[in-house]
XYZ file of C-alpha atoms in Angstrom:
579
model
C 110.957 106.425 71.404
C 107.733 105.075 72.308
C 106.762 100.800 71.327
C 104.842 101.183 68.216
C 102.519 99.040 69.928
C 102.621 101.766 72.826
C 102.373 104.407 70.583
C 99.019 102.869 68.196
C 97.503 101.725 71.926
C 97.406 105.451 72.940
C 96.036 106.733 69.747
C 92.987 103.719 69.861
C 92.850 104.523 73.568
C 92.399 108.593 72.579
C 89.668 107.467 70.418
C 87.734 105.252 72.958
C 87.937 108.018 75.598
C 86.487 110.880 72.473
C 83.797 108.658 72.183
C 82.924 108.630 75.684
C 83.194 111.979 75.674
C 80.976 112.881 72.965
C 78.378 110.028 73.722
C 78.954 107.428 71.253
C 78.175 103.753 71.042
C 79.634 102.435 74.447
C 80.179 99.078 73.285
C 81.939 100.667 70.232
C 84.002 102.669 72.728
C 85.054 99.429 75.335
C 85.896 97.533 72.036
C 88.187 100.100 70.970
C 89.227 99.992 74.878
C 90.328 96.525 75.172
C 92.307 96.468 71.405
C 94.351 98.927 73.253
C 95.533 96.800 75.932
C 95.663 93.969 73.622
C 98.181 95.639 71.236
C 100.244 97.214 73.877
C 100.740 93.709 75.583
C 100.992 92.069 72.425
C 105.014 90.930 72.429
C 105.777 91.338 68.631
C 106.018 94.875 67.008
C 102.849 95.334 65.619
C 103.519 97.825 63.217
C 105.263 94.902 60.942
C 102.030 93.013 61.107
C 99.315 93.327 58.258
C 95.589 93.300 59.070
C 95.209 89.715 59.035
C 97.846 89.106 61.446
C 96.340 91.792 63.634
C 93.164 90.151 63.432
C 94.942 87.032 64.919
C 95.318 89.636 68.118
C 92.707 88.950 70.899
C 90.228 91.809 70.497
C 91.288 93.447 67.829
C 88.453 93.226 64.861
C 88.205 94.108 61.219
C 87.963 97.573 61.632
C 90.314 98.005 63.977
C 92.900 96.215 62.047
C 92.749 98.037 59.397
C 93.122 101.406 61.337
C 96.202 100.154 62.941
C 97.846 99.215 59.505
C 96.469 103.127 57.830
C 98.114 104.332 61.270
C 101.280 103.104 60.620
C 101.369 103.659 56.645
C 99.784 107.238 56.795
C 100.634 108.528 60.051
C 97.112 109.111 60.872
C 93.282 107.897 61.515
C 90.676 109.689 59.912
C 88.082 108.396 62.261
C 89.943 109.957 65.207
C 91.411 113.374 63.231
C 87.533 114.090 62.748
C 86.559 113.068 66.498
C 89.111 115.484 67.711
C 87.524 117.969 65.825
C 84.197 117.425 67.296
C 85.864 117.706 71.101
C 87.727 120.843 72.226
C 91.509 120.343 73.617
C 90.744 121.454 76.626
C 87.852 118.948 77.328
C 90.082 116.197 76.053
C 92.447 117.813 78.731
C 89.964 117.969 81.484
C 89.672 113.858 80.779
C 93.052 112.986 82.908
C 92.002 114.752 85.719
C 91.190 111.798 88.310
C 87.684 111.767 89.152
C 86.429 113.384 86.004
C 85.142 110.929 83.866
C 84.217 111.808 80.048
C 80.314 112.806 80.695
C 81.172 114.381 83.294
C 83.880 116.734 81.778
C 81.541 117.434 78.422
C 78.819 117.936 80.807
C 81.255 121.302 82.092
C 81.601 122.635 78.881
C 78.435 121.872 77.503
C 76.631 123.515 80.584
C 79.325 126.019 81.739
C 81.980 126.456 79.189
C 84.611 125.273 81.063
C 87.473 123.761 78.728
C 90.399 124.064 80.593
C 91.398 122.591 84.090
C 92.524 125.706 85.450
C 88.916 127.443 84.460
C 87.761 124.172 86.793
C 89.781 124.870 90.013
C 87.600 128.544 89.273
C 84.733 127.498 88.479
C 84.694 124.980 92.094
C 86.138 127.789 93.753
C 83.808 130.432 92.963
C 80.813 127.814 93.497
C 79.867 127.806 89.744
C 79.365 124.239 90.124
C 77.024 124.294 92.865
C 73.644 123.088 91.587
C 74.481 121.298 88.399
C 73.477 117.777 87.860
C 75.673 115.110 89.275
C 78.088 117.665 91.079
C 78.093 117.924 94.752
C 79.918 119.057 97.109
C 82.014 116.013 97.494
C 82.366 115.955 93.903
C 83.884 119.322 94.194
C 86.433 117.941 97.160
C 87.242 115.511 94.663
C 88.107 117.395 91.574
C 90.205 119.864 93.338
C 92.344 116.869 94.819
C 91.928 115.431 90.733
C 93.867 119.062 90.089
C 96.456 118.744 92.724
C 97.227 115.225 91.911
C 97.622 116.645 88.047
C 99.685 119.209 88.469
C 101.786 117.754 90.808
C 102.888 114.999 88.324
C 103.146 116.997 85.222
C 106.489 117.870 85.983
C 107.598 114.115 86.625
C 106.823 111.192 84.534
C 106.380 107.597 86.140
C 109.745 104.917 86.700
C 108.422 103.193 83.696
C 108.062 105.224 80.900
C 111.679 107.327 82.003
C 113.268 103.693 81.551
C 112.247 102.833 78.644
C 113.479 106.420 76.949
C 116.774 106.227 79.198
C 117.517 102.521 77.680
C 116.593 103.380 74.216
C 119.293 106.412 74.280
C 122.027 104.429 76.234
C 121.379 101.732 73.624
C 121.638 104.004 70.973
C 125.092 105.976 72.264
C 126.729 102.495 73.388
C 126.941 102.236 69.210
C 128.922 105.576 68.727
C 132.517 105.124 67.734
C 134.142 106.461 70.716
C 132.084 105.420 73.221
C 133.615 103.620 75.955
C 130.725 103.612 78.254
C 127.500 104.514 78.644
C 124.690 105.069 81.202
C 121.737 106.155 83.090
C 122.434 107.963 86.394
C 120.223 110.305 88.502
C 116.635 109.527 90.497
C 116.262 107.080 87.481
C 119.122 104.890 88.622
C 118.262 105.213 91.955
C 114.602 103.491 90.713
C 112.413 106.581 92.264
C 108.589 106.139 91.513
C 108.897 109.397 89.290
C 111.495 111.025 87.502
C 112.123 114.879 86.704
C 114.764 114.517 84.069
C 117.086 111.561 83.084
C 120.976 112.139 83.652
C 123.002 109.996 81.367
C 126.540 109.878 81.266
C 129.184 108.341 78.691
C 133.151 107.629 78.888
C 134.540 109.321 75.798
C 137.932 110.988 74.995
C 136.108 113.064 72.297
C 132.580 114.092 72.609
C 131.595 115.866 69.403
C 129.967 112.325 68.077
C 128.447 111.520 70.706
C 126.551 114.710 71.106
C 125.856 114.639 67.632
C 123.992 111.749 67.573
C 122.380 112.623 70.282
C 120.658 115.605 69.062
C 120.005 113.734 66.094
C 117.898 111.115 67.972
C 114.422 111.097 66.562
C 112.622 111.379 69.483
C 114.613 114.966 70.294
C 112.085 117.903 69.560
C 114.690 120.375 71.262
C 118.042 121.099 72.194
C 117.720 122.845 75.452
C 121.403 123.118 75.836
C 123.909 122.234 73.869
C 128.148 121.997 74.738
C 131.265 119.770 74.715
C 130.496 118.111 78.287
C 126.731 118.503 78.560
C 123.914 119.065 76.692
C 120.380 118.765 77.195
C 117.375 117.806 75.029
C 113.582 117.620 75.396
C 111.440 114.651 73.885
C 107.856 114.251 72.108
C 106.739 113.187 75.646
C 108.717 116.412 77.352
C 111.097 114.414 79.146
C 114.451 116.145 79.532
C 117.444 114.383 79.017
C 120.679 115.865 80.101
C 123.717 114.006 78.241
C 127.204 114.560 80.087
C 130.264 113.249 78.880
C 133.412 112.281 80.840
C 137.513 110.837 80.877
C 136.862 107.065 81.191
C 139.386 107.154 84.654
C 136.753 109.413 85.947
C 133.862 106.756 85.559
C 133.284 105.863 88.612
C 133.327 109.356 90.186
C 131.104 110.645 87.606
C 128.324 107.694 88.807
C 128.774 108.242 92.299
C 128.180 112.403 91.543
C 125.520 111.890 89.199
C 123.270 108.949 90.758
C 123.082 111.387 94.161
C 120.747 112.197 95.643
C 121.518 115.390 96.904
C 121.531 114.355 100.892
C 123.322 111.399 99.846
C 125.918 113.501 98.154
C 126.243 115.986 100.798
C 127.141 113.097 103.366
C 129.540 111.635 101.198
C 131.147 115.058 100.909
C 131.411 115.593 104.536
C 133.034 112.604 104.720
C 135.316 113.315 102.514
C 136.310 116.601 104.255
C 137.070 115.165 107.027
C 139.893 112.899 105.883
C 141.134 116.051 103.890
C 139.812 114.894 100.352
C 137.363 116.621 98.103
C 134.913 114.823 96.143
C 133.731 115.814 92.647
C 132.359 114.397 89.448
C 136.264 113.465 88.282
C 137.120 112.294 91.069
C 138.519 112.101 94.942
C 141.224 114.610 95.373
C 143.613 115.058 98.055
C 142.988 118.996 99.128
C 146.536 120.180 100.076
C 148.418 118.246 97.290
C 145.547 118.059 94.481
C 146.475 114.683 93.864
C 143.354 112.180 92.581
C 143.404 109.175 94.689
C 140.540 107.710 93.292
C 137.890 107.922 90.352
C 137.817 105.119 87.852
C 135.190 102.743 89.504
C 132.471 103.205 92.146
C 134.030 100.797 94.618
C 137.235 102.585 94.570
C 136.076 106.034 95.715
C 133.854 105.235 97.982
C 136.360 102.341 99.998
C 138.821 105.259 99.743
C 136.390 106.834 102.249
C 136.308 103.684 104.263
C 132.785 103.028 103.077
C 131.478 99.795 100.856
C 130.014 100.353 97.286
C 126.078 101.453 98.485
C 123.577 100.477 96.107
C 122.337 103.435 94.399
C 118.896 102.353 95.554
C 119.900 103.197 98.760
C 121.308 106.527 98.480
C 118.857 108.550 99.566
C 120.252 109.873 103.176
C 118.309 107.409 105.501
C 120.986 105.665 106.908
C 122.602 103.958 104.580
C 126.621 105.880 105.042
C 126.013 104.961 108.633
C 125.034 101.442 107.833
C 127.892 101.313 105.844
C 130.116 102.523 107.994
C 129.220 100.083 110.471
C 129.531 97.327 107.984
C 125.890 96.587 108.761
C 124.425 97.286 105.092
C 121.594 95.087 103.890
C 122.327 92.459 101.297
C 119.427 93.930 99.502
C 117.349 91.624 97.000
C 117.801 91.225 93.781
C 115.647 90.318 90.493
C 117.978 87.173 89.769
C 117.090 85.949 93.439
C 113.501 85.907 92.419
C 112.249 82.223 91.815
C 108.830 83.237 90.798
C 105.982 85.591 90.455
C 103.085 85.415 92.611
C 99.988 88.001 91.044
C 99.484 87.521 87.117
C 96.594 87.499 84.914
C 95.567 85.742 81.876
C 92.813 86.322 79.075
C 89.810 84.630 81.463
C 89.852 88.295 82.821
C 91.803 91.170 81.750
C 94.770 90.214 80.640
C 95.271 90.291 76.780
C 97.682 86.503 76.429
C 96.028 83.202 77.064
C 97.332 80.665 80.439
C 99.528 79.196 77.654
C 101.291 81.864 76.586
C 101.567 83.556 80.018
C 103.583 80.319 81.218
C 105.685 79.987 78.349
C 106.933 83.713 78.953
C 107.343 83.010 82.932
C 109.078 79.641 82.604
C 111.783 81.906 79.774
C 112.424 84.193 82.707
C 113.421 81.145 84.588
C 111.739 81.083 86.950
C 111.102 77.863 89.431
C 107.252 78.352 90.097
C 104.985 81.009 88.706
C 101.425 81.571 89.772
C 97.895 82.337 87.846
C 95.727 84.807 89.669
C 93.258 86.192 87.592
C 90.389 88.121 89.102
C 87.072 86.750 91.151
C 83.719 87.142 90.690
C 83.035 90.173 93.105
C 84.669 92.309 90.309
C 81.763 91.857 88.519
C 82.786 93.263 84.853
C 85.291 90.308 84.910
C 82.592 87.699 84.621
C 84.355 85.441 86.677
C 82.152 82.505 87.603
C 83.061 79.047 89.537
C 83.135 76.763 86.410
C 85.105 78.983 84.912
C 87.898 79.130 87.611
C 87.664 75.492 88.075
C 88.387 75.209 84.052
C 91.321 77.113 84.383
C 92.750 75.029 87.993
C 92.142 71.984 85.472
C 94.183 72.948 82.540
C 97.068 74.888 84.745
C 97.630 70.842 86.454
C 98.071 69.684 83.309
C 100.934 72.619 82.124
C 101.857 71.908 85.560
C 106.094 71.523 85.225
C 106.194 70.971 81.148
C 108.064 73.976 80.694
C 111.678 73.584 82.282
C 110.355 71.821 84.883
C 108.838 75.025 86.557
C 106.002 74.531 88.972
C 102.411 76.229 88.402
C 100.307 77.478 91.800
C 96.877 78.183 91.138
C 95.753 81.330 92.801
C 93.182 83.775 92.495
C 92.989 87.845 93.296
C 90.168 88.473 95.456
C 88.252 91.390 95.971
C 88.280 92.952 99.694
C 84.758 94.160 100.333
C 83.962 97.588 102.187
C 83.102 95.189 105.295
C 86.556 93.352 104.341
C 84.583 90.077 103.194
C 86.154 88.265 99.868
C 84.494 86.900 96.588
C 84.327 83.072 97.642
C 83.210 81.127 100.856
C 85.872 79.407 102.153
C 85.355 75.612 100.896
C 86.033 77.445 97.834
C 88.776 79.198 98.401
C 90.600 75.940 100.333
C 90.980 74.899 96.562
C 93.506 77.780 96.002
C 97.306 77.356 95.695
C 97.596 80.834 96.899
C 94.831 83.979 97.399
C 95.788 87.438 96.891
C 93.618 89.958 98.297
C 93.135 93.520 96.970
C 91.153 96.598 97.112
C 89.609 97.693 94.125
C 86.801 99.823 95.187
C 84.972 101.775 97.767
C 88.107 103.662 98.224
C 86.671 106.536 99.925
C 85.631 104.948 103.266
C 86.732 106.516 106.149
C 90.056 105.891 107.757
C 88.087 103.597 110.895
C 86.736 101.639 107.647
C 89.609 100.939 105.700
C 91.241 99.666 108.274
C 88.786 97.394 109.014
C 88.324 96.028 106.064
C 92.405 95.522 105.288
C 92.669 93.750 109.016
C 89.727 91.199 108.235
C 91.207 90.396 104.827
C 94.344 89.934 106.989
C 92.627 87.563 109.585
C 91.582 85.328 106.980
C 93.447 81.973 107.163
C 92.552 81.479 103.236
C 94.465 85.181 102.063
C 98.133 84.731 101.653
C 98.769 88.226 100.040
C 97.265 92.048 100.261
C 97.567 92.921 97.163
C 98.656 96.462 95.908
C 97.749 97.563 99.761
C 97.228 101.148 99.246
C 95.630 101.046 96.186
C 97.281 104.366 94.762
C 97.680 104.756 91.338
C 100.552 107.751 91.014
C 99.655 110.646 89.394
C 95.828 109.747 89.229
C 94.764 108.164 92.749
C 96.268 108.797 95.978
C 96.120 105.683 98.643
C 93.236 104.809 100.770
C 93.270 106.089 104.037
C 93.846 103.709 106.217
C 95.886 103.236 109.938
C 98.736 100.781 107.621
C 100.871 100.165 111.131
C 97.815 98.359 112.221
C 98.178 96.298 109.109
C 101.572 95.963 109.581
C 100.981 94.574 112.737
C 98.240 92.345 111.996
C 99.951 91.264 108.732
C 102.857 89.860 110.861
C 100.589 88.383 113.723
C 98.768 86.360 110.770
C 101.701 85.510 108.568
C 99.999 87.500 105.737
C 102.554 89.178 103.105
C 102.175 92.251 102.116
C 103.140 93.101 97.758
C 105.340 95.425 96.136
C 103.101 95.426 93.139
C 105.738 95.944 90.309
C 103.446 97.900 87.908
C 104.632 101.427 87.092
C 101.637 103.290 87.989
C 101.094 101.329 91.314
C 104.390 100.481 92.895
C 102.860 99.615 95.825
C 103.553 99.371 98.623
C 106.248 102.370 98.366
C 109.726 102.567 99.688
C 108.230 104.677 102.610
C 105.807 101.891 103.790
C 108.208 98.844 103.405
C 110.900 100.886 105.194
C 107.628 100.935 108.184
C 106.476 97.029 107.425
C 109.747 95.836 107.605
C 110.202 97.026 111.462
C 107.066 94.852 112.160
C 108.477 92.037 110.881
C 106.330 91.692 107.913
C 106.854 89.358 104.834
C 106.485 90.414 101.295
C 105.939 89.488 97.814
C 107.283 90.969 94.943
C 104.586 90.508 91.777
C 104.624 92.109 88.065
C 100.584 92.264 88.178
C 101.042 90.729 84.545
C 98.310 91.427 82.123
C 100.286 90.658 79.359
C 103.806 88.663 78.603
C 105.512 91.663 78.295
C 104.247 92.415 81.675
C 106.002 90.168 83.516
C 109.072 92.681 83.530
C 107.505 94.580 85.259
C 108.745 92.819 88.622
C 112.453 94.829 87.695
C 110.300 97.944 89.367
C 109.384 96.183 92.164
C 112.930 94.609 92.956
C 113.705 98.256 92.353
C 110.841 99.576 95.388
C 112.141 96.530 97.374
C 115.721 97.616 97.273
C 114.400 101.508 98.338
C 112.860 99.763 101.499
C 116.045 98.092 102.414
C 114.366 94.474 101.613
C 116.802 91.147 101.942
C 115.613 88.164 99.961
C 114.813 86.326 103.096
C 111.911 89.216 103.692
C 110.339 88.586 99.940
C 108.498 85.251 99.995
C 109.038 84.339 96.067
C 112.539 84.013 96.277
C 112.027 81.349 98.888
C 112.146 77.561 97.931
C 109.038 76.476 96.477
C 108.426 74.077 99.860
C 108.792 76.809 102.004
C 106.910 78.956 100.412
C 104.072 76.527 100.405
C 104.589 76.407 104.040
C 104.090 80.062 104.233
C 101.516 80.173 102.234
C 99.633 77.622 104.639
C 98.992 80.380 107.175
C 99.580 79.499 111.017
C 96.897 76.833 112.472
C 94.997 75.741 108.830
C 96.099 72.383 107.341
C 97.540 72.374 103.938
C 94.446 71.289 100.958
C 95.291 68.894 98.420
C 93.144 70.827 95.925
């Protein structure tokens, strides 16, 4: 189910974070680190590759190579089957609560015997915690948010990972004889920031092969249910699938029932009542005579009920039937009208592909322009340094249009202070194509703070973009808490954009937000946050956030032409720099 070079990252990554845990050689334990990211953002299947070729792989050494081939031949690393050992599970388990680093959790069970993170919510709660080392009561405030955080998204796994099992099984049904169609339906196909289960449905006149190989997928542990029209498995992540199959003339139907949501649903149906029809997953059915008068495609059952076909990224109950009633539905954007990717990183900071290989991938996407913004020198483990970034503005000139012609912008993403100053004076930063701005620390200022900081980066005339504006991280950091209508407003007073950061675990700004930007006025950009080539998809996520906020291509900078954009990216009142 999972990459290979997904699945060997986590196992490398497992055996960084036990040696952290247990003490070890930090270097030894950042090395292992950074081979992680390298091999998951590496864009051939590394399990093919034998240790010389993995050597060839940016950070990945000797030793590591040769623990990623005995991975994939035995099934196992000693080194890290004899590290687990040495940690108990429930330390390891304590590890993914936010705010608990490694020390930290062995220091619990070391000190207290606490190896679960239910013996933690206790153990804060019944002040066990009070008077050891390093844990105060802000600390404690902290952890029990970790927990909530936790448990809250161990019952839903993020838009990224769901997509990537829901493709892999539509992929591998599409291939069944007898399958007419095939696919995902549900929150998934409605691109929610977390999904419960994935709903997948196929066209079939017979569905005992189809549910045959679908229990015999490899990555199904268990058959929760299993029956002509549905059944339902689990995976080796716990992901639930549920499979249902349907008459090809009830296609359409089945997508409109299945994709929901719920509210969505439930307005549909009234509709439907009212004009004496009732709606179900085979179709629209006349109530007196029982006569279908509609089913086999999307656009025919809902213009039977005098609406337009809604994007499912709409159907969520906040307006959309009455939008579409009115005929005032948003021509929402889509990835094809994106002409280029504003917030990407290369190998000069954290990303794991050189400038080279970065623009090679973008300019195969098609894109018209694509921008470099790797990290400044505030983030200090980055080791960013003028010459350096002055290197890099030389070389991406000289790549400047070779590759179909498409235009490079050099940019930068600059760190917004607690006081809301940036990494470079602003001689410096005139040099810049384009500046993002993000948060990437200090994230527990109060709200008064936060705000300040986001308006200043705002008011700069050299910032063209807040980057990933909240700074969440779902499932392990909630948002910084900040007054965001005041940045609204001061991001459309300044003609600052605001990003739908396409990564997975950020997808920020949410649908929520942008459906509150968008009433200011506000501009936005829609970025992948690339640290690797395979990376760059990740802007499909963002289109998909856009689309939730009811976004039009004119309100997403980066599917502008390039000399508008540059106008934009001006700012109001400073003259455009030559460097």
């Amino acid at each position: 189910m999972a990459r290979p070079n997904d699945e060997v990252a986590a196992v490398l990554q497992e055996y960084a974070d036990l040696l952290a845990i247990t003490g070890g050689d930090a270097f030894k334990s950042r090395a292992y680190e950074k081979a992680a990211r390298a091999l998951a953002g590496h864009p051939a299947d590394v399990s093919r590759m034998d240790a010389k070729a993995l050597r060839a792989v940016p950070n990945v050494g000797a030793s590591i190579a040769e623990k990623v081939v005995a991975y994939f031949r035995d099934g196992s690393v000693p080194e890290l089957d004899q590290a687990r050992k040495s940690v108990p599970a429930g330390v390891r388990e304590l590890v993914a609560i936010p705010a608990l680093g490694p020390k930290k959790a062995m220091t619990l069970y070391q000190d207290l015997g606490i190896s679960s993170v239910d013996e933690l919510a206790g153990a804060i709660r019944s002040e066990r915690l009070r008077g050891l080392k390093g844990f105060g009561p802000k600390t404690e405030e902290n952890l029990l948010h970790g927990i909530a955080l936790l448990r809250q998204s161990g019952q839903r796994v993020p838009l990224g990972t769901a997509m990537a099992v829901a493709e892999e099984v539509v992929a591998a049904l599409t291939e069944v004889p007898g399958c007419e169609r095939c696919a995902y339906a549900g929150s998934l196909r409605r691109m929610r920031e977390t999904i419960g289960d994935v709903d997948v449905l196929v066209a079939a006149d017979d569905s005992g092969p189809v549910m045959e190989a679908f229990t015999a997928l490899p990555f199904v542990t268990e058959i929760v249910a299993h029956g002509a029209k549905k059944t339902s498995v689990r995976t080796t992540e716990g992901l639930q699938i549920d499979l249902r199959v349907l008459p090809a003339d009830a296609w359409g139907a089945g997508m409109v029932y299945f994709t929901g949501s719920k509210a969505h649903n439930v307005h549909v149906r009234q509709i439907a009542v009212r004009d004496g029809l009732k709606l179900s997953e085979y179709g629209l059915f006349d109530t007196e005579s029982g006569e279908r008068v509609a089913s086999a495609t999307e656009e025919d059952v809902y213009a039977r009920l005098g609406l337009p076909w809604i994007p499912p990224t709409l159907r969520e109950d906040r307006g959309e039937v009455a939008a579409g009633l009115a005929g005032e539905l948003p021509d929402v954007v889509t990835r094809d009208a994106l002409r280029g990717d504003l917030h990407t990183h290369t190998d000069l900071t954290d990303g794991v592909a050189t400038l080279e290989e970065m623009v090679l991938a973008a300019s195969r996407l098609g894109y018209a322009y694509y921008a470099v913004t790797d990290h400044a020198p505030d983030l200090f483990m980055q080791r960013m340094t003028d010459a350096k970034m002055l290197a890099q503005r030389e070389r991406v000139r000289e790549l400047d249009g070779r590759h179909r012609r498409m235009r490079l912008l050099h940019g930068t993403e600059l760190n917004i202070g607690p006081d809301g100053a940036v990494d470079w004076p602003p001689q410096f930063l005139a040099g810049f194509d384009l500046c993002v701005a993000s948060v990437h620390s200090h994230f527990a200022l109060s709200r008064d703070a936060q705000t300040r900081r986001l308006l200043r980066a705002c008011e700069n005339p050299y910032v063209n973009v807040i980057g990933h504006p909240t700074a969440r991280r779902l499932g392990k950091r909630t948002g910084i808490d900040a007054d965001l209508d005041a940045v609204f407003a001061a991001c459309a007073r300044t003609g600052t954009a605001l990003e739908i950061n396409g990564q997975p675990e950020r997808l920020d700004l949410g649908d929520e937000e942008i459906l509150r930007a968008r009433q200011y006025g506000v501009r936005f950009a829609v970025d992948s946050d690339a640290h690797s080539t395979p990376g760059l998809d990740y802007v499909r996520y963002g289109v998909g956030t856009a689309q939730r906020g009811w976004l039009t291509a004119d309100d997403v900078i980066n599917t502008w032409p390039l000399r508008k954009l540059k106008r934009f990216l001006r700012k109001e009142g400073r003259e455009e720099t030559s460097g």
